[in-house]
Each structure stands twice: as structure tokens, then as C-alpha cells.
Amino acid sequence: IPLSVSNGQPISSSQIRQLLWTGQVSEAAQLLGQLYSLSGTIQANSGRGRQLGFPTANLAVAGAKLVPAPGVYTALVEADELPPATTNQGGWPAAVSVGASPTFATDTDERLVEAHLLDFQGDLVGTRMTIHFVERLRDQRSFHTEIALRTQIAADINELRIRLKSPDEMMAELD
């Protein structure tokens, strides 16, 4: 089978893995021809996201699956128990944090995958979920206070809302 080519260069799995390891999920999606996805079961965690005002669905990812670089991403989520998506993008919009919790000094190198589903209220623990990574918003970093962290999460969510709007939705707001 001939190699697939993008911009005159052969596409390799090593190249795609490198893009994912460095958080370049939108570039990886261009080579894959689809969004990169992780699937797993939502598990209970410490509940810190809920305490901060931004509850998360914590995805248990199989050990062999490549998890993108630590950071905050825009994503679209699918799960059986979710009502229809609020966008025409093909999934429920979510802000996804990948990595440890640097603000709370967790002592693990494990890459946690936590999705805050926009405008969703409910409990999805035990549900199978698929996260489709759209693009990276920013690096993961530590904050000096919970207030600073909450402020940044709110800004991330606002940015996500802007980026996931369709061109028609943006034009309608201008009218």
C-alpha cells in the first residue's frame, strides 16, 4: 500500500505520535483525517473540580493509549447518557485538562484526563465516554491561589465557547 502524503511529505505513525506528545492535536488531526480521540470509563475522583465550581468527568484511559501532552484543550465529548449536543459540531463541548494537578501539588506523573462539559449538570460516573481533541488552548501550569485557578478556568471556558462556535452562529450574534 502506498504511503499517504501531506504537503508532499509521507505521513508516518511516528510523526503523528510526536505531534500528540507535544500537544499539537489539531495538526495530528489533519494527518489522521479525523480528530484524535480517547475513550474510557468515567471514574470518581477527589471532587476538586466540583468544589472549584467546574465539575469534571474523569476519564480512566487504558495504559497503552497515547495521552496528549499536559495542557488544556478544547474538545467534543460523546457518551451514551448525554443529551443531544448543544452545538452542531458533533459532540458535547468540553474543556479538557490533561496532566497532574500542579496547583494542588499532586505527587504523580500520571496524566489525568478531566473533561468539564459546558452547561451540563449530572453524574456520569461509570459511563463510557469518548473525548475528541479539537485544539490545545494552553500549557498546564500551577496557580498561587484557588481564586487565580478559578479565574483562569473561567477564561479557558470563555475561549472554548468562542472557538467552538460555527461561522453561522458568530454571524448571527453580529446581526
mmCIF file of C-alpha atoms in Angstrom:
data_model
loop_
_atom_site.group_PDB
_atom_site.id
_atom_site.type_symbol
_atom_site.label_atom_id
_atom_site.label_comp_id
_atom_site.label_asym_id
_atom_site.label_seq_id
_atom_site.Cartn_x
_atom_site.Cartn_y
_atom_site.Cartn_z
ATOM 1 C CA ILE A 1 0.000 0.000 0.000
ATOM 2 C CA PRO A 2 1.488 3.363 -0.925
ATOM 3 C CA LEU A 3 2.194 5.819 1.891
ATOM 4 C CA SER A 4 -0.249 8.651 2.421
ATOM 5 C CA VAL A 5 1.236 12.053 1.731
ATOM 6 C CA SER A 6 0.555 15.506 3.197
ATOM 7 C CA ASN A 7 2.198 18.621 1.755
ATOM 8 C CA GLY A 8 4.441 16.384 -0.339
ATOM 9 C CA GLN A 9 5.739 14.513 2.725
ATOM 10 C CA PRO A 10 4.884 10.923 3.709
ATOM 11 C CA ILE A 11 2.674 10.593 6.783
ATOM 12 C CA SER A 12 4.022 8.257 9.462
ATOM 13 C CA SER A 13 2.655 7.000 12.762
ATOM 14 C CA SER A 14 5.856 8.256 14.430
ATOM 15 C CA GLN A 15 5.150 11.757 13.152
ATOM 16 C CA ILE A 16 1.563 11.626 14.475
ATOM 17 C CA ARG A 17 2.706 10.304 17.875
ATOM 18 C CA GLN A 18 5.268 13.110 18.126
ATOM 19 C CA LEU A 19 2.571 15.703 17.397
ATOM 20 C CA LEU A 20 0.347 14.234 20.129
ATOM 21 C CA TRP A 21 3.202 14.021 22.654
ATOM 22 C CA THR A 22 3.801 17.729 22.113
ATOM 23 C CA GLY A 23 0.114 18.680 22.307
ATOM 24 C CA GLN A 24 -0.335 19.506 18.633
ATOM 25 C CA VAL A 25 -3.701 17.728 18.406
ATOM 26 C CA SER A 26 -5.108 19.840 15.559
ATOM 27 C CA GLU A 27 -2.030 19.130 13.432
ATOM 28 C CA ALA A 28 -2.310 15.404 14.243
ATOM 29 C CA ALA A 29 -5.994 15.506 13.234
ATOM 30 C CA GLN A 30 -5.056 16.931 9.832
ATOM 31 C CA LEU A 31 -2.743 13.970 9.206
ATOM 32 C CA LEU A 32 -5.184 11.428 10.658
ATOM 33 C CA GLY A 33 -8.127 12.801 8.699
ATOM 34 C CA GLN A 34 -10.171 12.922 11.935
ATOM 35 C CA LEU A 35 -9.914 14.237 15.488
ATOM 36 C CA TYR A 36 -7.685 12.235 17.843
ATOM 37 C CA SER A 37 -9.826 10.539 20.470
ATOM 38 C CA LEU A 38 -9.527 8.841 23.838
ATOM 39 C CA SER A 39 -12.223 6.519 25.177
ATOM 40 C CA GLY A 40 -12.742 5.064 28.598
ATOM 41 C CA THR A 41 -14.999 4.900 31.596
ATOM 42 C CA ILE A 42 -15.679 7.924 33.779
ATOM 43 C CA GLN A 43 -14.415 7.335 37.293
ATOM 44 C CA ALA A 44 -14.958 9.110 40.590
ATOM 45 C CA ASN A 45 -12.083 11.297 41.754
ATOM 46 C CA SER A 46 -11.432 13.774 44.563
ATOM 47 C CA GLY A 47 -14.250 16.143 43.524
ATOM 48 C CA ARG A 48 -11.919 19.134 43.451
ATOM 49 C CA GLY A 49 -13.350 20.379 40.123
ATOM 50 C CA ARG A 50 -16.847 20.441 41.625
ATOM 51 C CA GLN A 51 -15.515 22.312 44.705
ATOM 52 C CA LEU A 52 -13.999 24.924 42.376
ATOM 53 C CA GLY A 53 -17.315 25.324 40.548
ATOM 54 C CA PHE A 54 -16.231 23.383 37.443
ATOM 55 C CA PRO A 55 -17.186 19.708 37.837
ATOM 56 C CA THR A 56 -15.255 17.280 35.674
ATOM 57 C CA ALA A 57 -15.749 13.846 34.205
ATOM 58 C CA ASN A 58 -12.506 11.975 34.926
ATOM 59 C CA LEU A 59 -11.647 9.540 32.154
ATOM 60 C CA ALA A 60 -9.911 6.265 33.000
ATOM 61 C CA VAL A 61 -7.662 5.709 29.973
ATOM 62 C CA ALA A 62 -6.222 2.298 29.097
ATOM 63 C CA GLY A 63 -2.480 2.179 29.804
ATOM 64 C CA ALA A 64 -1.387 1.602 26.204
ATOM 65 C CA LYS A 65 -3.302 4.559 24.752
ATOM 66 C CA LEU A 66 -1.255 7.660 23.931
ATOM 67 C CA VAL A 67 -2.441 10.600 26.034
ATOM 68 C CA PRO A 68 -1.581 14.033 24.568
ATOM 69 C CA ALA A 69 0.879 16.377 26.265
ATOM 70 C CA PRO A 70 -0.179 18.042 29.521
ATOM 71 C CA GLY A 71 -2.291 21.107 28.845
ATOM 72 C CA VAL A 72 -5.807 22.428 28.428
ATOM 73 C CA TYR A 73 -7.699 21.522 25.254
ATOM 74 C CA THR A 74 -10.966 22.236 23.512
ATOM 75 C CA ALA A 75 -12.805 19.008 22.821
ATOM 76 C CA LEU A 76 -16.055 17.407 21.798
ATOM 77 C CA VAL A 77 -17.382 14.604 24.004
ATOM 78 C CA GLU A 78 -19.709 11.701 23.335
ATOM 79 C CA ALA A 79 -21.327 9.477 25.970
ATOM 80 C CA ASP A 80 -24.498 7.404 25.958
ATOM 81 C CA GLU A 81 -26.028 9.252 28.917
ATOM 82 C CA LEU A 82 -25.508 12.736 27.457
ATOM 83 C CA PRO A 83 -28.473 14.609 25.992
ATOM 84 C CA PRO A 84 -28.059 15.903 22.415
ATOM 85 C CA ALA A 85 -25.061 18.183 21.961
ATOM 86 C CA THR A 86 -25.520 21.923 22.314
ATOM 87 C CA THR A 87 -23.542 22.651 19.132
ATOM 88 C CA ASN A 88 -23.706 21.451 15.563
ATOM 89 C CA GLN A 89 -20.091 20.304 15.868
ATOM 90 C CA GLY A 90 -20.917 16.643 16.510
ATOM 91 C CA GLY A 91 -20.353 16.330 20.242
ATOM 92 C CA TRP A 92 -20.804 17.965 23.616
ATOM 93 C CA PRO A 93 -18.330 20.891 24.013
ATOM 94 C CA ALA A 94 -15.793 20.418 26.794
ATOM 95 C CA ALA A 95 -12.663 21.954 28.255
ATOM 96 C CA VAL A 96 -10.240 19.111 28.916
ATOM 97 C CA SER A 97 -7.292 19.205 31.286
ATOM 98 C CA VAL A 98 -4.567 16.640 30.694
ATOM 99 C CA GLY A 99 -1.861 16.093 33.301
ATOM 100 C CA ALA A 100 -1.344 16.129 37.048
ATOM 101 C CA SER A 101 -2.779 18.881 39.263
ATOM 102 C CA PRO A 102 0.206 21.233 39.710
ATOM 103 C CA THR A 103 -1.732 23.793 41.780
ATOM 104 C CA PHE A 104 -2.515 21.135 44.371
ATOM 105 C CA ALA A 105 0.949 19.516 44.390
ATOM 106 C CA THR A 106 -0.096 16.012 43.463
ATOM 107 C CA ASP A 107 2.850 13.654 43.609
ATOM 108 C CA THR A 108 2.079 11.670 40.482
ATOM 109 C CA ASP A 109 3.405 11.703 36.944
ATOM 110 C CA GLU A 110 0.153 10.139 35.734
ATOM 111 C CA ARG A 111 -1.627 12.108 33.055
ATOM 112 C CA LEU A 112 -5.136 12.623 34.352
ATOM 113 C CA VAL A 113 -7.775 13.394 31.722
ATOM 114 C CA GLU A 114 -10.557 15.582 33.136
ATOM 115 C CA ALA A 115 -13.360 16.989 30.989
ATOM 116 C CA HIS A 116 -15.581 19.882 32.062
ATOM 117 C CA LEU A 117 -18.679 19.600 29.875
ATOM 118 C CA LEU A 118 -20.111 23.035 29.175
ATOM 119 C CA ASP A 119 -23.558 23.686 30.605
ATOM 120 C CA PHE A 120 -24.011 20.065 31.718
ATOM 121 C CA GLN A 121 -25.314 19.086 35.119
ATOM 122 C CA GLY A 122 -25.443 15.459 36.117
ATOM 123 C CA ASP A 123 -23.422 12.485 37.216
ATOM 124 C CA LEU A 124 -21.716 10.404 34.549
ATOM 125 C CA VAL A 125 -19.582 8.157 36.798
ATOM 126 C CA GLY A 126 -19.445 4.666 35.316
ATOM 127 C CA THR A 127 -20.413 5.904 31.848
ATOM 128 C CA ARG A 128 -18.260 5.161 28.805
ATOM 129 C CA MET A 129 -17.091 8.415 27.211
ATOM 130 C CA THR A 130 -15.089 9.420 24.141
ATOM 131 C CA ILE A 131 -13.156 12.690 24.054
ATOM 132 C CA HIS A 132 -12.346 14.103 20.600
ATOM 133 C CA PHE A 133 -9.491 16.629 20.945
ATOM 134 C CA VAL A 134 -10.014 19.722 18.766
ATOM 135 C CA GLU A 135 -7.112 22.015 19.687
ATOM 136 C CA ARG A 136 -4.805 22.989 22.506
ATOM 137 C CA LEU A 137 -5.636 26.169 24.416
ATOM 138 C CA ARG A 138 -2.613 26.441 26.697
ATOM 139 C CA ASP A 139 0.052 24.695 28.759
ATOM 140 C CA GLN A 140 -0.812 23.315 32.152
ATOM 141 C CA ARG A 141 0.588 25.423 34.975
ATOM 142 C CA SER A 142 0.414 25.972 38.708
ATOM 143 C CA PHE A 143 -1.529 28.851 40.270
ATOM 144 C CA HIS A 144 -0.729 30.509 43.607
ATOM 145 C CA THR A 145 -4.353 30.594 44.764
ATOM 146 C CA GLU A 146 -7.626 28.801 44.068
ATOM 147 C CA ILE A 147 -9.095 32.165 43.025
ATOM 148 C CA ALA A 148 -6.417 32.550 40.340
ATOM 149 C CA LEU A 149 -7.107 28.990 39.157
ATOM 150 C CA ARG A 150 -10.885 29.595 39.018
ATOM 151 C CA THR A 151 -10.320 32.823 37.081
ATOM 152 C CA GLN A 152 -8.146 31.004 34.526
ATOM 153 C CA ILE A 153 -10.625 28.123 34.164
ATOM 154 C CA ALA A 154 -13.422 30.639 33.514
ATOM 155 C CA ALA A 155 -11.245 32.334 30.869
ATOM 156 C CA ASP A 156 -10.474 28.933 29.285
ATOM 157 C CA ILE A 157 -14.190 28.128 29.120
ATOM 158 C CA ASN A 158 -14.967 31.502 27.555
ATOM 159 C CA GLU A 159 -12.258 30.889 24.939
ATOM 160 C CA LEU A 160 -13.687 27.417 24.288
ATOM 161 C CA ARG A 161 -17.145 28.870 23.689
ATOM 162 C CA ILE A 162 -15.706 31.310 21.151
ATOM 163 C CA ARG A 163 -13.614 28.699 19.317
ATOM 164 C CA LEU A 164 -16.380 26.104 19.022
ATOM 165 C CA LYS A 165 -18.961 28.465 17.529
ATOM 166 C CA SER A 166 -19.825 27.864 13.917
ATOM 167 C CA PRO A 167 -19.350 30.741 11.454
ATOM 168 C CA ASP A 168 -23.174 30.994 11.189
ATOM 169 C CA GLU A 169 -23.506 31.374 14.968
ATOM 170 C CA MET A 170 -20.859 34.117 15.015
ATOM 171 C CA MET A 171 -22.599 35.986 12.198
ATOM 172 C CA ALA A 172 -25.986 35.705 13.951
ATOM 173 C CA GLU A 173 -24.526 37.401 17.026
ATOM 174 C CA LEU A 174 -23.384 40.351 14.882
ATOM 175 C CA ASP A 175 -26.912 40.914 13.499
#
